[in-house]
């Protein structure tokens, strides 16, 4: 039985956490002994059904009896907490290194699988230190990144620091996984590692495991007692971060505002930019047509409430929200960035617009809402693509080949 140690920077559910959840809960527990370690105070460990009880030691491992999740999958995954991850270099990075080294020494994994930037940096160095100190060929070190941090909208100094952190730590990693060919080419262009060391494995879903609510039931829940009679509900599932470009959705809604046409917009999610978006909605007098639903567990279940799914991001890897919207069989408008263009073909399976362009976003929304034949054709194509190109079996196969 191979021992797999997964380490991720944050446990708050996002793209990287979703990938980790999908991968670990689909692996055969008869073949793999799995330990997942995470920083932060999110729900990932709880979702894996093996979260340490409050007050447990940070380096403790726990195992509960296997129990099925909502999809029927049984989970039997040990977990641990990393308390000292930090994206600012200092003493906490050293403490995180020590925590990871202690986990490696105790668990003795065959595979050390690192997810996101901070875990990738500290974990790869800790893994190599272990190999050198104990003259071990193990663990094999795999690093998976869902989108390069040096491409995020942030201070240029921080961008440079993240880029150099990737370059410095790359020699300590045996394999680097990206989830789009765009990000693979970006890594090659920036000389992060040799091309043969960087491979693309797409995020993938088992469509049959997704349990969507009907349109009426989803709307009834989302709107509670204020259920509008709107014919068109344009929505997205996105946390309130700068990367998501939610201000451009608000500005697009302003351009589409028409007293004679009954349209509403909704965002499912939460985050640090929420207050900014609320103020923008108020400034543009959109309170009566814009709904902020907040964070909702298993938000994908409510996607059929939308007549159109919009993702206005300015930075992405290969977003799960797009995959789920494809599986929900609703039309999609998204920005033409990174891995999105590898999921959606413009005018064939959705509409793509340039990022940070509210005019183009509004025009695309208007076009797909007023051309039902185009919307139906896009839905038909995405329904096929999500099963054939982004099925879970391919993602599992490619990862197990690396193991």
CSV table of C-alpha atoms in Angstrom, one decimal:
chain,number,residue,atom,x,y,z
A,1,UNK,CA,0.0,0.0,0.0
A,2,UNK,CA,1.5,3.3,-1.1
A,3,UNK,CA,1.5,6.2,1.5
A,4,UNK,CA,0.4,9.6,0.2
A,5,UNK,CA,0.9,12.8,2.2
A,6,UNK,CA,-1.0,15.8,0.8
A,7,UNK,CA,-0.2,19.2,2.1
A,8,UNK,CA,-2.2,22.3,1.2
A,9,UNK,CA,-1.7,25.9,2.4
A,10,UNK,CA,-5.4,26.7,3.4
A,11,UNK,CA,-8.3,24.6,4.3
A,12,UNK,CA,-11.0,27.2,3.3
A,13,UNK,CA,-12.8,25.7,0.3
A,14,UNK,CA,-11.6,27.0,-3.0
A,15,UNK,CA,-10.3,25.6,-6.2
A,16,UNK,CA,-7.2,23.9,-4.8
A,17,UNK,CA,-9.2,22.4,-1.9
A,18,UNK,CA,-11.9,21.2,-4.3
A,19,UNK,CA,-9.3,19.4,-6.4
A,20,UNK,CA,-7.8,17.8,-3.3
A,21,UNK,CA,-11.2,16.7,-2.1
A,22,UNK,CA,-12.2,15.2,-5.5
A,23,UNK,CA,-8.8,13.4,-5.9
A,24,UNK,CA,-8.5,11.9,-2.4
A,25,UNK,CA,-12.1,10.8,-2.1
A,26,UNK,CA,-12.0,9.0,-5.4
A,27,UNK,CA,-8.7,7.1,-4.8
A,28,UNK,CA,-8.9,3.5,-3.8
A,29,UNK,CA,-8.4,3.2,0.0
A,30,UNK,CA,-7.3,-0.4,-0.6
A,31,UNK,CA,-4.3,0.9,-2.6
A,32,UNK,CA,-3.4,4.0,-0.7
A,33,UNK,CA,-2.9,5.1,2.8
A,34,UNK,CA,-3.7,8.9,2.7
A,35,UNK,CA,-2.9,11.7,5.1
A,36,UNK,CA,-4.1,15.3,4.4
A,37,UNK,CA,-2.5,18.2,6.2
A,38,UNK,CA,-3.8,21.8,5.9
A,39,UNK,CA,-3.4,25.2,7.3
A,40,UNK,CA,-6.2,27.7,8.2
A,41,UNK,CA,-9.6,27.0,9.8
A,42,UNK,CA,-11.8,26.0,6.8
A,43,UNK,CA,-14.1,23.1,6.2
A,44,UNK,CA,-11.8,20.9,4.1
A,45,UNK,CA,-10.8,18.6,6.9
A,46,UNK,CA,-14.3,18.3,8.1
A,47,UNK,CA,-15.5,17.5,4.6
A,48,UNK,CA,-13.0,14.7,4.5
A,49,UNK,CA,-14.8,13.3,7.5
A,50,UNK,CA,-11.7,13.0,9.6
A,51,UNK,CA,-11.1,16.4,11.1
A,52,UNK,CA,-9.3,16.5,14.4
A,53,UNK,CA,-11.5,17.4,17.4
A,54,UNK,CA,-11.1,20.9,18.9
A,55,UNK,CA,-8.1,21.0,21.2
A,56,UNK,CA,-6.2,18.2,19.5
A,57,UNK,CA,-2.5,18.6,19.0
A,58,UNK,CA,-1.4,20.2,15.8
A,59,UNK,CA,0.6,17.2,14.7
A,60,UNK,CA,-2.0,14.7,15.7
A,61,UNK,CA,-3.5,12.3,13.1
A,62,UNK,CA,-7.1,11.1,13.5
A,63,UNK,CA,-9.1,8.5,11.7
A,64,UNK,CA,-12.8,7.9,12.0
A,65,UNK,CA,-14.8,5.1,10.7
A,66,UNK,CA,-15.5,5.4,6.9
A,67,UNK,CA,-18.7,7.2,6.2
A,68,UNK,CA,-20.3,8.2,2.9
A,69,UNK,CA,-20.7,11.8,1.8
A,70,UNK,CA,-23.7,13.1,-0.2
A,71,UNK,CA,-22.4,11.3,-3.3
A,72,UNK,CA,-22.1,8.0,-1.6
A,73,UNK,CA,-18.3,8.0,-1.5
A,74,UNK,CA,-16.8,6.5,1.6
A,75,UNK,CA,-13.9,8.4,3.1
A,76,UNK,CA,-11.3,7.0,5.4
A,77,UNK,CA,-8.7,9.8,5.4
A,78,UNK,CA,-6.4,10.8,8.2
A,79,UNK,CA,-5.8,14.5,8.7
A,80,UNK,CA,-3.4,16.9,10.4
A,81,UNK,CA,-3.2,20.7,10.9
A,82,UNK,CA,-0.3,22.9,9.9
A,83,UNK,CA,-0.5,26.0,12.1
A,84,UNK,CA,2.3,28.2,10.7
A,85,UNK,CA,1.8,28.8,7.0
A,86,UNK,CA,2.4,32.4,6.0
A,87,UNK,CA,2.8,34.2,2.7
A,88,UNK,CA,5.2,36.7,4.4
A,89,UNK,CA,8.7,35.4,4.8
A,90,UNK,CA,9.7,35.2,8.5
A,91,UNK,CA,9.8,32.9,11.5
A,92,UNK,CA,6.4,31.3,10.7
A,93,UNK,CA,7.9,29.9,7.5
A,94,UNK,CA,10.6,28.2,9.5
A,95,UNK,CA,8.0,26.8,11.9
A,96,UNK,CA,5.9,25.6,9.0
A,97,UNK,CA,9.0,23.9,7.6
A,98,UNK,CA,9.5,22.1,10.9
A,99,UNK,CA,5.9,21.0,11.1
A,100,UNK,CA,6.1,19.5,7.6
A,101,UNK,CA,9.4,17.9,8.3
A,102,UNK,CA,7.9,16.3,11.4
A,103,UNK,CA,4.9,14.9,9.5
A,104,UNK,CA,7.2,13.5,6.8
A,105,UNK,CA,9.4,11.8,9.3
A,106,UNK,CA,6.4,10.4,11.2
A,107,UNK,CA,4.3,9.3,8.2
A,108,UNK,CA,7.2,8.3,5.9
A,109,UNK,CA,5.2,8.9,2.7
A,110,UNK,CA,6.1,7.4,-0.7
A,111,UNK,CA,4.5,10.5,-2.3
A,112,UNK,CA,4.6,14.1,-1.0
A,113,UNK,CA,1.9,16.0,-2.8
A,114,UNK,CA,2.0,19.8,-2.3
A,115,UNK,CA,-0.8,22.2,-3.3
A,116,UNK,CA,-0.6,26.0,-3.6
A,117,UNK,CA,2.4,28.3,-3.3
A,118,UNK,CA,3.3,28.4,0.4
A,119,UNK,CA,2.9,24.6,0.8
A,120,UNK,CA,4.9,24.1,-2.4
A,121,UNK,CA,7.8,26.2,-1.2
A,122,UNK,CA,8.1,25.0,2.4
A,123,UNK,CA,7.1,21.5,1.7
A,124,UNK,CA,9.5,20.9,-1.2
A,125,UNK,CA,12.4,22.1,0.9
A,126,UNK,CA,11.4,20.0,3.8
A,127,UNK,CA,10.9,16.9,1.6
A,128,UNK,CA,14.4,17.3,0.1
A,129,UNK,CA,16.0,17.9,3.5
A,130,UNK,CA,14.4,14.6,4.7
A,131,UNK,CA,15.7,12.7,1.6
A,132,UNK,CA,19.2,14.1,2.2
A,133,UNK,CA,19.3,13.6,6.0
A,134,UNK,CA,18.1,10.0,5.9
A,135,UNK,CA,19.6,9.0,2.5
A,136,UNK,CA,16.2,8.2,1.2
A,137,UNK,CA,14.9,8.1,-2.4
A,138,UNK,CA,11.5,8.8,-1.0
A,139,UNK,CA,9.3,10.7,-1.0
A,140,UNK,CA,8.7,11.6,-4.6
A,141,UNK,CA,7.7,15.3,-4.5
A,142,UNK,CA,4.7,16.4,-6.7
A,143,UNK,CA,3.6,20.1,-6.7
A,144,UNK,CA,0.3,21.1,-8.1
A,145,UNK,CA,-0.6,24.7,-8.7
A,146,UNK,CA,-4.1,25.9,-9.7
A,147,UNK,CA,-2.9,29.3,-11.0
A,148,UNK,CA,0.4,31.1,-10.6
A,149,UNK,CA,0.4,33.6,-7.7
A,150,UNK,CA,2.7,35.9,-9.6
A,151,UNK,CA,-0.1,36.6,-12.1
A,152,UNK,CA,-2.6,37.8,-9.5
A,153,UNK,CA,-3.6,41.5,-9.3
A,154,UNK,CA,-1.2,42.6,-6.6
A,155,UNK,CA,1.8,44.7,-5.9
A,156,UNK,CA,4.6,44.2,-8.4
A,157,UNK,CA,7.1,43.5,-5.6
A,158,UNK,CA,5.0,40.6,-4.3
A,159,UNK,CA,4.6,39.3,-7.9
A,160,UNK,CA,8.4,39.2,-8.2
A,161,UNK,CA,8.8,37.5,-4.9
A,162,UNK,CA,6.3,34.8,-5.8
A,163,UNK,CA,8.0,34.2,-9.2
A,164,UNK,CA,11.4,33.9,-7.5
A,165,UNK,CA,10.0,31.6,-4.8
A,166,UNK,CA,8.7,29.3,-7.6
A,167,UNK,CA,12.1,29.4,-9.4
A,168,UNK,CA,14.1,28.7,-6.2
A,169,UNK,CA,11.9,25.8,-5.1
A,170,UNK,CA,11.4,24.2,-8.5
A,171,UNK,CA,14.6,22.1,-8.4
A,172,UNK,CA,13.3,20.5,-5.2
A,173,UNK,CA,10.1,19.3,-6.9
A,174,UNK,CA,10.1,16.1,-9.1
A,175,UNK,CA,6.9,17.0,-11.0
A,176,UNK,CA,4.9,20.2,-11.3
A,177,UNK,CA,1.2,19.9,-12.3
A,178,UNK,CA,-0.8,22.8,-13.7
A,179,UNK,CA,-4.5,22.6,-14.7
A,180,UNK,CA,-4.3,24.4,-18.0
A,181,UNK,CA,-1.9,24.4,-21.0
A,182,UNK,CA,-1.9,28.2,-20.7
A,183,UNK,CA,-0.3,28.0,-17.2
A,184,UNK,CA,2.2,25.4,-18.5
A,185,UNK,CA,3.3,27.7,-21.2
A,186,UNK,CA,3.5,30.5,-18.8
A,187,UNK,CA,5.8,28.5,-16.5
A,188,UNK,CA,8.0,27.6,-19.4
A,189,UNK,CA,8.1,31.2,-20.6
A,190,UNK,CA,9.2,32.4,-17.1
A,191,UNK,CA,11.8,29.5,-16.9
A,192,UNK,CA,10.3,28.1,-13.7
A,193,UNK,CA,11.4,24.6,-14.7
A,194,UNK,CA,12.3,22.5,-17.7
A,195,UNK,CA,9.3,21.7,-19.9
A,196,UNK,CA,9.4,18.0,-19.4
A,197,UNK,CA,9.0,18.5,-15.6
A,198,UNK,CA,5.7,20.4,-16.0
A,199,UNK,CA,2.6,18.5,-17.0
A,200,UNK,CA,-1.1,19.5,-17.5
A,201,UNK,CA,-3.9,17.7,-15.7
A,202,UNK,CA,-7.3,19.2,-16.0
A,203,UNK,CA,-9.7,19.6,-13.1
A,204,UNK,CA,-12.4,17.0,-13.6
A,205,UNK,CA,-15.9,16.0,-12.4
A,206,UNK,CA,-18.0,12.9,-12.1
A,207,UNK,CA,-21.2,14.4,-13.5
A,208,UNK,CA,-23.3,11.5,-12.2
A,209,UNK,CA,-22.4,12.4,-8.6
A,210,UNK,CA,-23.7,15.9,-8.8
A,211,UNK,CA,-27.1,16.4,-7.3
A,212,UNK,CA,-28.7,19.6,-8.7
A,213,UNK,CA,-31.9,21.1,-7.3
A,214,UNK,CA,-34.6,21.9,-9.9
A,215,UNK,CA,-34.9,25.5,-11.1
A,216,UNK,CA,-38.0,26.2,-8.9
A,217,UNK,CA,-36.6,24.6,-5.8
A,218,UNK,CA,-33.3,26.3,-6.1
A,219,UNK,CA,-34.9,29.7,-6.6
A,220,UNK,CA,-37.2,29.1,-3.7
A,221,UNK,CA,-34.2,28.5,-1.4
A,222,UNK,CA,-32.1,31.3,-2.8
A,223,UNK,CA,-34.7,34.0,-2.6
A,224,UNK,CA,-36.5,32.8,0.6
A,225,UNK,CA,-39.6,35.0,1.0
A,226,UNK,CA,-38.6,37.5,-1.7
A,227,UNK,CA,-38.8,35.2,-4.7
A,228,UNK,CA,-39.1,37.5,-7.7
A,229,UNK,CA,-41.1,36.6,-10.8
A,230,UNK,CA,-38.1,37.4,-13.0
A,231,UNK,CA,-37.8,35.6,-16.3
A,232,UNK,CA,-34.0,36.1,-16.4
A,233,UNK,CA,-31.7,35.4,-13.5
A,234,UNK,CA,-28.0,36.0,-14.2
A,235,UNK,CA,-25.7,34.5,-11.6
A,236,UNK,CA,-22.3,33.4,-10.5
A,237,UNK,CA,-20.7,31.3,-7.8
A,238,UNK,CA,-17.5,33.2,-6.7
A,239,UNK,CA,-15.9,34.4,-3.5
A,240,UNK,CA,-15.4,38.1,-3.2
A,241,UNK,CA,-11.7,38.4,-4.2
A,242,UNK,CA,-10.1,40.8,-6.6
A,243,UNK,CA,-9.3,37.9,-9.0
A,244,UNK,CA,-13.0,37.3,-9.6
A,245,UNK,CA,-13.7,40.7,-11.2
A,246,UNK,CA,-17.1,41.0,-9.6
A,247,UNK,CA,-17.2,44.7,-10.0
A,248,UNK,CA,-17.4,44.2,-13.8
A,249,UNK,CA,-20.5,42.1,-13.3
A,250,UNK,CA,-22.1,45.0,-11.3
A,251,UNK,CA,-21.1,47.5,-14.0
A,252,UNK,CA,-22.5,45.2,-16.7
A,253,UNK,CA,-25.7,45.0,-14.8
A,254,UNK,CA,-25.9,48.8,-14.8
A,255,UNK,CA,-25.6,48.8,-18.5
A,256,UNK,CA,-28.4,46.3,-18.8
A,257,UNK,CA,-30.7,48.0,-16.5
A,258,UNK,CA,-34.1,48.5,-18.1
A,259,UNK,CA,-37.3,49.2,-16.3
A,260,UNK,CA,-39.2,47.3,-19.0
A,261,UNK,CA,-37.2,44.1,-18.8
A,262,UNK,CA,-37.4,42.0,-15.7
A,263,UNK,CA,-33.8,40.8,-15.0
A,264,UNK,CA,-32.0,40.0,-11.8
A,265,UNK,CA,-28.4,39.2,-10.8
A,266,UNK,CA,-27.1,37.1,-8.0
A,267,UNK,CA,-23.7,36.2,-6.5
A,268,UNK,CA,-23.3,33.2,-4.3
A,269,UNK,CA,-20.2,33.5,-2.2
A,270,UNK,CA,-18.5,35.7,0.4
A,271,UNK,CA,-15.1,37.3,1.0
A,272,UNK,CA,-13.0,40.4,1.8
A,273,UNK,CA,-14.3,42.4,-1.2
A,274,UNK,CA,-18.0,42.1,-0.3
A,275,UNK,CA,-18.3,45.5,1.2
A,276,UNK,CA,-16.7,47.1,-1.8
A,277,UNK,CA,-19.2,45.3,-4.1
A,278,UNK,CA,-22.1,46.3,-1.9
A,279,UNK,CA,-21.1,49.9,-2.1
A,280,UNK,CA,-20.8,49.7,-5.9
A,281,UNK,CA,-24.3,48.2,-6.1
A,282,UNK,CA,-25.7,51.0,-4.0
A,283,UNK,CA,-23.8,53.7,-6.0
A,284,UNK,CA,-25.4,52.5,-9.2
A,285,UNK,CA,-28.8,52.1,-7.7
A,286,UNK,CA,-29.0,48.3,-8.4
A,287,UNK,CA,-30.3,47.2,-5.0
A,288,UNK,CA,-33.6,46.0,-6.5
A,289,UNK,CA,-32.0,43.8,-9.1
A,290,UNK,CA,-28.9,42.5,-7.4
A,291,UNK,CA,-28.9,39.8,-4.8
A,292,UNK,CA,-25.9,38.7,-2.7
A,293,UNK,CA,-26.8,35.3,-1.4
A,294,UNK,CA,-23.7,34.8,0.8
A,295,UNK,CA,-21.7,31.6,1.2
A,296,UNK,CA,-23.8,28.4,0.7
A,297,UNK,CA,-22.5,24.9,1.2
A,298,UNK,CA,-22.5,22.9,-2.0
A,299,UNK,CA,-23.4,26.0,-3.9
A,300,UNK,CA,-23.3,24.1,-7.2
A,301,UNK,CA,-26.6,22.4,-6.3
A,302,UNK,CA,-28.4,25.7,-6.9
A,303,UNK,CA,-27.0,26.5,-10.4
A,304,UNK,CA,-30.2,25.5,-12.2
A,305,UNK,CA,-31.8,28.6,-10.6
A,306,UNK,CA,-29.8,30.7,-13.1
A,307,UNK,CA,-30.8,31.3,-16.7
A,308,UNK,CA,-27.2,32.3,-17.4
A,309,UNK,CA,-24.0,31.7,-15.6
A,310,UNK,CA,-21.4,34.5,-15.7
A,311,UNK,CA,-17.8,34.3,-14.5
A,312,UNK,CA,-16.1,37.8,-14.9
A,313,UNK,CA,-12.7,36.8,-13.5
A,314,UNK,CA,-9.5,38.7,-14.2
A,315,UNK,CA,-7.3,35.8,-13.1
A,316,UNK,CA,-8.1,32.1,-13.0
A,317,UNK,CA,-6.6,28.7,-13.5
A,318,UNK,CA,-9.2,26.2,-14.6
A,319,UNK,CA,-12.3,27.1,-12.5
A,320,UNK,CA,-14.5,24.5,-11.0
A,321,UNK,CA,-17.5,26.8,-11.2
A,322,UNK,CA,-17.4,26.6,-15.0
A,323,UNK,CA,-17.3,22.8,-14.9
A,324,UNK,CA,-20.3,22.8,-12.6
A,325,UNK,CA,-22.2,25.2,-14.8
A,326,UNK,CA,-21.4,23.0,-17.8
A,327,UNK,CA,-22.8,20.0,-15.9
A,328,UNK,CA,-25.9,22.0,-14.8
A,329,UNK,CA,-26.6,22.5,-18.5
A,330,UNK,CA,-27.0,26.3,-18.3
A,331,UNK,CA,-25.5,28.9,-20.8
A,332,UNK,CA,-22.2,30.4,-19.9
A,333,UNK,CA,-20.5,33.8,-20.4
A,334,UNK,CA,-16.9,34.0,-19.1
A,335,UNK,CA,-13.7,35.9,-19.6
A,336,UNK,CA,-11.1,34.7,-22.1
A,337,UNK,CA,-8.3,34.0,-19.7
A,338,UNK,CA,-6.0,31.1,-18.8
A,339,UNK,CA,-7.7,27.7,-18.7
A,340,UNK,CA,-11.2,29.0,-19.4
A,341,UNK,CA,-10.5,29.2,-23.2
A,342,UNK,CA,-9.5,25.5,-23.0
A,343,UNK,CA,-13.0,24.7,-21.6
A,344,UNK,CA,-15.2,27.0,-23.6
A,345,UNK,CA,-15.1,27.6,-27.3
A,346,UNK,CA,-16.5,31.0,-28.1
A,347,UNK,CA,-19.8,31.0,-29.9
A,348,UNK,CA,-19.8,27.1,-29.7
A,349,UNK,CA,-20.1,26.2,-26.1
A,350,UNK,CA,-20.4,29.7,-24.5
A,351,UNK,CA,-19.4,33.3,-25.0
A,352,UNK,CA,-16.0,34.6,-24.1
A,353,UNK,CA,-15.1,38.2,-23.5
A,354,UNK,CA,-11.9,40.0,-22.6
A,355,UNK,CA,-11.4,40.5,-18.8
A,356,UNK,CA,-12.1,43.9,-17.1
A,357,UNK,CA,-14.4,45.0,-19.9
A,358,UNK,CA,-17.9,45.6,-18.6
A,359,UNK,CA,-19.2,46.8,-22.0
A,360,UNK,CA,-18.2,43.5,-23.6
A,361,UNK,CA,-19.6,41.5,-20.7
A,362,UNK,CA,-23.0,43.3,-20.9
A,363,UNK,CA,-23.1,42.7,-24.7
A,364,UNK,CA,-22.4,39.0,-24.3
A,365,UNK,CA,-25.1,38.7,-21.6
A,366,UNK,CA,-27.6,40.5,-23.8
A,367,UNK,CA,-26.7,38.4,-26.8
A,368,UNK,CA,-27.2,35.0,-25.2
A,369,UNK,CA,-30.4,36.0,-23.4
A,370,UNK,CA,-31.9,37.3,-26.6
A,371,UNK,CA,-30.8,34.4,-28.8
A,372,UNK,CA,-32.3,31.2,-27.3
A,373,UNK,CA,-31.1,29.0,-30.2
A,374,UNK,CA,-27.5,30.0,-29.5
A,375,UNK,CA,-28.0,29.4,-25.8
A,376,UNK,CA,-29.4,25.9,-26.5
A,377,UNK,CA,-26.6,25.0,-28.9
A,378,UNK,CA,-24.0,26.1,-26.3
A,379,UNK,CA,-25.7,24.0,-23.6
A,380,UNK,CA,-25.8,21.0,-25.8
A,381,UNK,CA,-22.1,21.2,-26.6
A,382,UNK,CA,-20.9,21.8,-23.0
A,383,UNK,CA,-23.0,18.9,-21.7
A,384,UNK,CA,-20.9,16.6,-24.0
A,385,UNK,CA,-17.6,18.3,-23.3
A,386,UNK,CA,-17.8,18.1,-19.5
A,387,UNK,CA,-18.3,14.3,-19.8
A,388,UNK,CA,-15.8,13.5,-22.5
A,389,UNK,CA,-12.9,16.0,-21.8
A,390,UNK,CA,-13.3,16.6,-18.1
A,391,UNK,CA,-14.4,13.2,-16.7
A,392,UNK,CA,-13.0,12.2,-13.3
A,393,UNK,CA,-11.5,9.0,-14.7
A,394,UNK,CA,-8.8,10.8,-16.8
A,395,UNK,CA,-7.8,13.0,-13.8
A,396,UNK,CA,-7.4,9.9,-11.6
A,397,UNK,CA,-5.5,7.9,-14.2
A,398,UNK,CA,-3.0,10.7,-14.8
A,399,UNK,CA,-2.3,11.2,-11.1
A,400,UNK,CA,-2.0,7.5,-10.4
A,401,UNK,CA,0.5,7.2,-13.2
A,402,UNK,CA,2.6,9.7,-11.3
A,403,UNK,CA,2.2,7.7,-8.0
